[in-house]
Amino acid sequence: MTASLEQLRRCHFAVDLGAARTRVYVKGTGLVVDQPSVAAVNTRTGALIAVGEFAEKMKGRTPDYIRVVRPVSGGTVVDIEMAQRMLRQLLGDRIRRTLRRKPRLRAAACTPHDADPLAQRAAIETLVGLGARRVELVDTLIAAAVGCGLPVERPEATMIMVCGAAATQVAVLSLGSIVTAERIPVGGEAVDNAIVQHLRHQHELMLPSQSVRPLQLALHGNGLTPQGPESTEIHGRDVATGLARSVTVDTAAVRRAIQTPLTAVLDGIGTVLRECPPDLVADLADRGIMMVGGSALLPGLDQMLRQATGMPVHIAERPDVCAVQGLGEMLEGRIAPMVLDPLGA
């Protein structure tokens, strides 16, 4: 459930715990943390060795006694203790000391649309472990819409698509609330995995590590569109011999390989539009879809959606940080709600 703007104005910091990256906004300071949601742990001693970008670089390159973990999956905290330890290290001593001085420290956090009570409780307990006396929860869709400048408080339809690493959320907003929404369990990771499997089965090639973005290797230029490069060279390891090998990959075959996960996203958009009132759909025909989230930068995805839906498709200026920027706008009190007073008799 989304907290009220009055409650959010009392918060001192906001956290967007994503499957790919963790971002923290401190009131009056701005965005202070933007790091991968990764931690490296020594399994012999239980000590935390690294967090963020350094821990992500260690993935696939560590000895047996070092384990690289992701305490957040699909926008939900799956390991509360590890998430707390990771956040403490990412914030650093100076910011934590500043927050501890606040009387009755309050925090805000993003939660995926229709997150179950268990997922909400995990987000609350994670921030309570950092010293927060009270935690306000905000729907990621609302926060992202505010962060990319959509007029969510007006009586007109705006459609937003949050392209995350583990899931894609699509919603139609009006009067500051969600009219209809759909959460599709397909995100950037599913598209990456489709390419990895294609390379393994068709070319018997394994990529060095899942941390390498296969899309950046396989799709450049115009990406998903036929106007992109016909072929590209990819380096990896031979499945049979284990030796390094390079192959020339047909990008048209790669585009076909990722159609399955992307079709699920298109089906979700169709579901939202079918459940939306006709008057709002008419608004959307002019305004179109706003894409936010890290996976919105997938080359050519916006053009593919434009062709499939016949609607204008826009990508936010900084799509990866829209959700936490939206939380920051609410904390700073820059959003004025539309007041609907009851009419007198």
Short mmCIF file of C-alpha atoms in Angstrom, two decimals:
data_model
loop_
_atom_site.label_atom_id
_atom_site.label_comp_id
_atom_site.label_asym_id
_atom_site.label_seq_id
_atom_site.Cartn_x
_atom_site.Cartn_y
_atom_site.Cartn_z
CA MET A 1 0.00 0.00 0.00
CA THR A 2 1.38 3.42 -0.96
CA ALA A 3 1.93 5.81 1.94
CA SER A 4 0.46 9.31 1.88
CA LEU A 5 2.58 12.28 0.80
CA GLU A 6 2.30 13.76 4.30
CA GLN A 7 3.82 10.61 5.79
CA LEU A 8 6.60 10.54 3.20
CA ARG A 9 7.57 14.17 3.90
CA ARG A 10 8.49 13.08 7.44
CA CYS A 11 10.93 10.41 6.19
CA HIS A 12 14.68 11.03 6.34
CA PHE A 13 15.91 8.58 3.70
CA ALA A 14 14.54 6.30 0.99
CA VAL A 15 15.76 2.95 -0.36
CA ASP A 16 15.09 1.24 -3.68
CA LEU A 17 16.19 -2.38 -3.20
CA GLY A 18 16.25 -3.85 -6.70
CA ALA A 19 17.33 -7.27 -7.93
CA ALA A 20 20.12 -5.64 -9.97
CA ARG A 21 21.02 -2.46 -8.06
CA THR A 22 20.43 -0.83 -4.68
CA ARG A 23 19.89 2.93 -4.50
CA VAL A 24 19.62 5.16 -1.42
CA TYR A 25 18.35 8.76 -1.33
CA VAL A 26 19.01 10.91 1.75
CA LYS A 27 16.71 13.90 2.32
CA GLY A 28 18.53 17.17 1.73
CA THR A 29 21.55 15.41 0.20
CA GLY A 30 20.29 13.45 -2.81
CA LEU A 31 21.29 10.08 -4.24
CA VAL A 32 24.15 8.75 -2.11
CA VAL A 33 24.25 5.06 -3.12
CA ASP A 34 23.85 3.47 -6.57
CA GLN A 35 25.56 0.07 -6.47
CA PRO A 36 24.86 -3.53 -7.59
CA SER A 37 22.84 -5.57 -5.05
CA VAL A 38 25.68 -8.06 -4.54
CA ALA A 39 27.72 -9.19 -1.52
CA ALA A 40 30.72 -11.52 -1.22
CA VAL A 41 30.98 -13.64 1.94
CA ASN A 42 33.73 -15.81 3.41
CA THR A 43 31.87 -19.06 4.18
CA ARG A 44 34.57 -20.19 6.66
CA THR A 45 34.30 -17.16 8.95
CA GLY A 46 30.99 -15.59 7.86
CA ALA A 47 32.80 -12.29 7.27
CA LEU A 48 31.58 -9.88 4.61
CA ILE A 49 34.43 -9.36 2.12
CA ALA A 50 32.99 -6.99 -0.46
CA VAL A 51 29.74 -5.37 -1.58
CA GLY A 52 28.51 -3.54 -4.68
CA GLU A 53 30.63 -3.24 -7.81
CA PHE A 54 33.71 -4.95 -6.37
CA ALA A 55 31.63 -7.95 -5.25
CA GLU A 56 30.01 -8.16 -8.71
CA LYS A 57 33.44 -8.30 -10.35
CA MET A 58 34.28 -11.28 -8.10
CA LYS A 59 31.39 -13.37 -9.47
CA GLY A 60 32.69 -16.54 -11.15
CA ARG A 61 36.28 -15.73 -10.14
CA THR A 62 36.41 -16.72 -6.45
CA PRO A 63 37.83 -19.74 -4.61
CA ASP A 64 35.42 -22.24 -3.04
CA TYR A 65 35.29 -20.56 0.37
CA ILE A 66 34.06 -17.21 -1.03
CA ARG A 67 30.40 -17.05 -2.03
CA VAL A 68 28.89 -14.20 -4.04
CA VAL A 69 25.21 -13.72 -3.11
CA ARG A 70 22.28 -11.50 -4.08
CA PRO A 71 20.08 -10.81 -1.03
CA VAL A 72 17.32 -9.29 -3.23
CA SER A 73 15.38 -11.16 -5.90
CA GLY A 74 12.66 -9.63 -8.05
CA GLY A 75 12.42 -6.55 -5.84
CA THR A 76 11.86 -8.73 -2.74
CA VAL A 77 14.39 -9.19 0.07
CA VAL A 78 15.11 -12.93 0.34
CA ASP A 79 17.90 -12.68 2.95
CA ILE A 80 17.13 -9.96 5.50
CA GLU A 81 20.36 -10.25 7.50
CA MET A 82 22.58 -10.14 4.41
CA ALA A 83 20.58 -7.21 2.96
CA GLN A 84 21.13 -5.27 6.20
CA ARG A 85 24.87 -5.99 6.21
CA MET A 86 25.14 -5.01 2.54
CA LEU A 87 23.25 -1.73 3.11
CA ARG A 88 25.42 -0.82 6.12
CA GLN A 89 28.57 -1.19 4.04
CA LEU A 90 27.13 0.67 1.05
CA LEU A 91 26.02 3.60 3.21
CA GLY A 92 29.36 3.90 5.00
CA ASP A 93 30.08 5.13 8.52
CA ARG A 94 29.65 8.86 7.79
CA ILE A 95 26.13 8.62 6.33
CA ARG A 96 25.04 6.11 8.99
CA ARG A 97 26.22 8.45 11.76
CA THR A 98 24.29 11.33 10.16
CA LEU A 99 21.11 9.25 10.00
CA ARG A 100 21.48 7.99 13.59
CA ARG A 101 21.40 11.59 14.86
CA LYS A 102 17.85 12.03 13.50
CA PRO A 103 15.19 11.77 16.22
CA ARG A 104 12.73 9.00 15.40
CA LEU A 105 14.45 8.03 12.16
CA ARG A 106 11.92 7.32 9.37
CA ALA A 107 12.56 5.55 6.07
CA ALA A 108 10.68 4.92 2.82
CA ALA A 109 11.07 1.91 0.54
CA CYS A 110 9.83 0.80 -2.88
CA THR A 111 7.90 -2.46 -3.13
CA PRO A 112 6.75 -4.20 -6.33
CA HIS A 113 3.10 -3.89 -7.33
CA ASP A 114 0.90 -6.42 -5.47
CA ALA A 115 3.79 -7.47 -3.21
CA ASP A 116 2.52 -9.99 -0.66
CA PRO A 117 2.58 -9.19 3.10
CA LEU A 118 5.67 -11.37 3.58
CA ALA A 119 7.63 -9.35 1.01
CA GLN A 120 6.45 -6.09 2.60
CA ARG A 121 7.48 -7.32 6.04
CA ALA A 122 10.94 -8.29 4.74
CA ALA A 123 11.48 -4.76 3.35
CA ILE A 124 10.35 -3.19 6.64
CA GLU A 125 12.56 -5.43 8.80
CA THR A 126 15.58 -4.72 6.58
CA LEU A 127 15.31 -0.98 7.21
CA VAL A 128 14.36 -1.37 10.88
CA GLY A 129 17.68 -3.22 11.25
CA LEU A 130 19.39 -0.04 10.03
CA GLY A 131 17.81 1.98 12.85
CA ALA A 132 14.56 3.17 11.26
CA ARG A 133 11.75 3.61 13.81
CA ARG A 134 9.10 3.67 11.10
CA VAL A 135 9.10 2.52 7.45
CA GLU A 136 6.68 3.77 4.77
CA LEU A 137 6.11 1.59 1.70
CA VAL A 138 5.53 3.05 -1.77
CA ASP A 139 4.45 1.15 -4.87
CA THR A 140 7.35 1.09 -7.35
CA LEU A 141 4.99 2.09 -10.17
CA ILE A 142 3.92 5.30 -8.39
CA ALA A 143 7.49 6.20 -7.39
CA ALA A 144 8.83 5.61 -10.92
CA ALA A 145 6.01 7.65 -12.49
CA VAL A 146 6.76 10.59 -10.19
CA GLY A 147 10.51 10.24 -10.83
CA CYS A 148 10.17 10.49 -14.60
CA GLY A 149 7.87 13.52 -14.39
CA LEU A 150 4.52 11.98 -15.38
CA PRO A 151 1.48 14.04 -14.25
CA VAL A 152 0.14 11.23 -12.06
CA GLU A 153 -2.03 13.50 -9.89
CA ARG A 154 -4.17 14.73 -12.82
CA PRO A 155 -7.45 13.14 -14.03
CA GLU A 156 -5.84 11.84 -17.21
CA ALA A 157 -4.29 8.51 -18.13
CA THR A 158 -0.56 7.88 -18.02
CA MET A 159 0.93 4.46 -18.77
CA ILE A 160 4.22 3.39 -17.26
CA MET A 161 6.32 0.28 -17.83
CA VAL A 162 8.98 -0.53 -15.22
CA CYS A 163 11.52 -2.83 -16.88
CA GLY A 164 13.41 -4.52 -14.05
CA ALA A 165 16.02 -7.26 -13.97
CA ALA A 166 13.65 -9.98 -12.72
CA ALA A 167 10.18 -8.63 -13.58
CA THR A 168 8.34 -6.10 -15.73
CA GLN A 169 5.50 -4.03 -14.26
CA VAL A 170 2.95 -2.24 -16.43
CA ALA A 171 0.26 0.13 -15.12
CA VAL A 172 -2.18 2.85 -16.09
CA LEU A 173 -2.29 5.71 -13.55
CA SER A 174 -4.84 8.47 -13.00
CA LEU A 175 -5.55 10.85 -10.07
CA GLY A 176 -2.44 9.64 -8.25
CA SER A 177 -3.58 6.02 -8.11
CA ILE A 178 -3.20 2.81 -10.10
CA VAL A 179 -6.25 2.14 -12.28
CA THR A 180 -5.06 -1.23 -13.57
CA ALA A 181 -1.69 -2.97 -13.44
CA GLU A 182 0.06 -6.20 -14.31
CA ARG A 183 3.30 -7.71 -13.04
CA ILE A 184 5.04 -10.00 -15.55
CA PRO A 185 7.78 -12.30 -14.15
CA VAL A 186 10.03 -11.57 -17.12
CA GLY A 187 12.81 -8.99 -17.08
CA GLY A 188 16.28 -8.25 -18.38
CA GLU A 189 17.70 -11.43 -16.81
CA ALA A 190 15.24 -13.62 -18.77
CA VAL A 191 16.32 -11.95 -22.02
CA ASP A 192 19.98 -12.45 -21.08
CA ASN A 193 19.35 -16.12 -20.28
CA ALA A 194 17.61 -16.64 -23.62
CA ILE A 195 20.75 -15.40 -25.40
CA VAL A 196 23.02 -17.51 -23.19
CA GLN A 197 21.00 -20.64 -23.98
CA HIS A 198 20.96 -19.83 -27.69
CA LEU A 199 24.77 -19.54 -27.76
CA ARG A 200 25.15 -22.78 -25.81
CA HIS A 201 22.80 -24.87 -27.96
CA GLN A 202 23.49 -23.43 -31.42
CA HIS A 203 27.21 -22.64 -31.12
CA GLU A 204 28.33 -24.79 -28.13
CA LEU A 205 29.72 -21.65 -26.53
CA MET A 206 29.64 -20.62 -22.89
CA LEU A 207 30.04 -17.00 -21.89
CA PRO A 208 32.73 -16.29 -19.26
CA SER A 209 30.26 -15.21 -16.57
CA GLN A 210 26.60 -14.33 -16.14
CA SER A 211 27.78 -10.94 -14.91
CA VAL A 212 28.82 -10.14 -18.50
CA ARG A 213 25.87 -8.47 -20.22
CA PRO A 214 25.27 -10.75 -23.23
CA LEU A 215 23.03 -8.13 -24.79
CA GLN A 216 25.87 -5.65 -24.99
CA LEU A 217 27.94 -8.27 -26.81
CA ALA A 218 25.28 -9.71 -29.11
CA LEU A 219 23.15 -6.67 -29.83
CA HIS A 220 24.74 -3.34 -30.64
CA GLY A 221 23.79 -0.60 -33.05
CA ASN A 222 20.02 -0.83 -33.52
CA GLY A 223 19.76 -3.97 -31.40
CA LEU A 224 16.43 -5.73 -31.78
CA THR A 225 15.57 -4.05 -35.06
CA PRO A 226 16.34 -5.61 -38.48
CA GLN A 227 18.34 -2.45 -39.29
CA GLY A 228 21.02 -3.60 -36.84
CA PRO A 229 24.24 -5.45 -37.78
CA GLU A 230 23.77 -8.78 -39.58
CA SER A 231 26.38 -10.58 -37.49
CA THR A 232 28.68 -10.00 -34.53
CA GLU A 233 31.66 -11.80 -33.02
CA ILE A 234 31.38 -13.19 -29.50
CA HIS A 235 34.18 -14.62 -27.36
CA GLY A 236 33.57 -17.44 -24.90
CA ARG A 237 34.54 -20.94 -23.86
CA ASP A 238 33.97 -24.08 -25.89
CA VAL A 239 31.51 -26.41 -24.11
CA ALA A 240 33.40 -29.60 -25.11
CA THR A 241 37.08 -28.63 -24.83
CA GLY A 242 36.90 -25.79 -22.31
CA LEU A 243 39.23 -23.71 -24.49
CA ALA A 244 38.65 -20.10 -25.47
CA ARG A 245 36.86 -19.72 -28.80
CA SER A 246 35.23 -16.98 -30.88
CA VAL A 247 32.15 -17.43 -33.05
CA THR A 248 30.33 -15.20 -35.51
CA VAL A 249 26.67 -15.05 -34.47
CA ASP A 250 23.75 -14.17 -36.74
CA THR A 251 21.93 -11.36 -34.92
CA ALA A 252 18.64 -12.26 -36.65
CA ALA A 253 18.80 -15.65 -34.86
CA VAL A 254 19.49 -13.86 -31.57
CA ARG A 255 16.42 -11.66 -32.11
CA ARG A 256 14.31 -14.78 -32.67
CA ALA A 257 15.72 -16.37 -29.50
CA ILE A 258 14.57 -13.50 -27.29
CA GLN A 259 11.08 -13.25 -28.78
CA THR A 260 9.66 -15.72 -26.21
CA PRO A 261 10.34 -13.61 -23.08
CA LEU A 262 9.44 -10.38 -24.89
CA THR A 263 6.12 -11.86 -26.07
CA ALA A 264 5.13 -12.31 -22.41
CA VAL A 265 5.74 -8.57 -21.88
CA LEU A 266 3.54 -7.70 -24.86
CA ASP A 267 0.79 -9.99 -23.50
CA GLY A 268 0.96 -8.12 -20.16
CA ILE A 269 0.56 -4.75 -21.91
CA GLY A 270 -2.46 -6.13 -23.78
CA THR A 271 -4.02 -7.34 -20.51
CA VAL A 272 -3.63 -3.90 -18.90
CA LEU A 273 -5.19 -2.15 -21.91
CA ARG A 274 -8.15 -4.56 -22.01
CA GLU A 275 -8.90 -3.92 -18.32
CA CYS A 276 -8.57 -0.14 -18.67
CA PRO A 277 -11.69 2.08 -19.08
CA PRO A 278 -12.19 3.22 -22.72
CA ASP A 279 -11.85 6.94 -21.87
CA LEU A 280 -8.39 6.37 -20.43
CA VAL A 281 -7.32 4.21 -23.40
CA ALA A 282 -8.21 7.14 -25.65
CA ASP A 283 -5.80 9.32 -23.62
CA LEU A 284 -3.06 6.72 -23.97
CA ALA A 285 -3.35 6.69 -27.77
CA ASP A 286 -1.87 10.22 -27.71
CA ARG A 287 0.47 10.01 -24.73
CA GLY A 288 1.71 6.44 -25.19
CA ILE A 289 3.93 4.40 -22.84
CA MET A 290 6.76 5.70 -20.66
CA MET A 291 9.54 3.13 -20.14
CA VAL A 292 11.69 3.22 -17.00
CA GLY A 293 14.05 0.77 -15.32
CA GLY A 294 17.50 -0.50 -16.30
CA SER A 295 16.18 -2.95 -18.92
CA ALA A 296 14.38 -0.12 -20.74
CA LEU A 297 17.78 0.60 -22.31
CA LEU A 298 17.70 -2.73 -24.20
CA PRO A 299 18.59 -1.65 -27.76
CA GLY A 300 15.51 -1.50 -29.99
CA LEU A 301 12.98 -2.57 -27.34
CA ASP A 302 11.10 0.74 -27.59
CA GLN A 303 10.80 0.40 -31.37
CA MET A 304 9.53 -3.17 -31.05
CA LEU A 305 6.82 -2.05 -28.57
CA ARG A 306 5.89 0.83 -30.87
CA GLN A 307 5.34 -1.57 -33.77
CA ALA A 308 3.41 -4.12 -31.67
CA THR A 309 1.05 -1.66 -29.91
CA GLY A 310 0.77 1.19 -32.43
CA MET A 311 1.24 3.63 -29.52
CA PRO A 312 3.99 6.20 -28.93
CA VAL A 313 6.76 4.77 -26.69
CA HIS A 314 9.14 7.02 -24.74
CA ILE A 315 12.19 6.20 -22.60
CA ALA A 316 12.75 8.31 -19.48
CA GLU A 317 15.83 10.56 -19.39
CA ARG A 318 17.48 8.44 -16.68
CA PRO A 319 15.32 5.29 -16.64
CA ASP A 320 17.45 3.35 -14.15
CA VAL A 321 17.05 5.83 -11.24
CA CYS A 322 13.45 6.98 -11.76
CA ALA A 323 12.01 5.03 -8.80
CA VAL A 324 14.45 6.35 -6.20
CA GLN A 325 14.27 9.88 -7.67
CA GLY A 326 10.48 9.69 -7.33
CA LEU A 327 10.87 8.75 -3.66
CA GLY A 328 13.25 11.67 -3.26
CA GLU A 329 10.74 14.10 -4.81
CA MET A 330 8.13 12.90 -2.29
CA LEU A 331 10.54 13.17 0.66
CA GLU A 332 11.52 16.72 -0.28
CA GLY A 333 7.83 17.72 -0.57
CA ARG A 334 8.05 18.74 -4.24
CA ILE A 335 4.87 16.88 -5.21
CA ALA A 336 1.58 18.71 -4.59
CA PRO A 337 -1.40 16.33 -4.35
CA MET A 338 -4.70 17.15 -6.03
CA VAL A 339 -7.11 17.80 -3.15
CA LEU A 340 -10.60 16.41 -3.66
CA ASP A 341 -12.76 18.06 -1.01
CA PRO A 342 -16.33 16.85 -0.51
CA LEU A 343 -18.90 19.25 -1.94
CA GLY A 344 -21.16 21.10 0.49
CA ALA A 345 -24.89 20.40 0.56
#
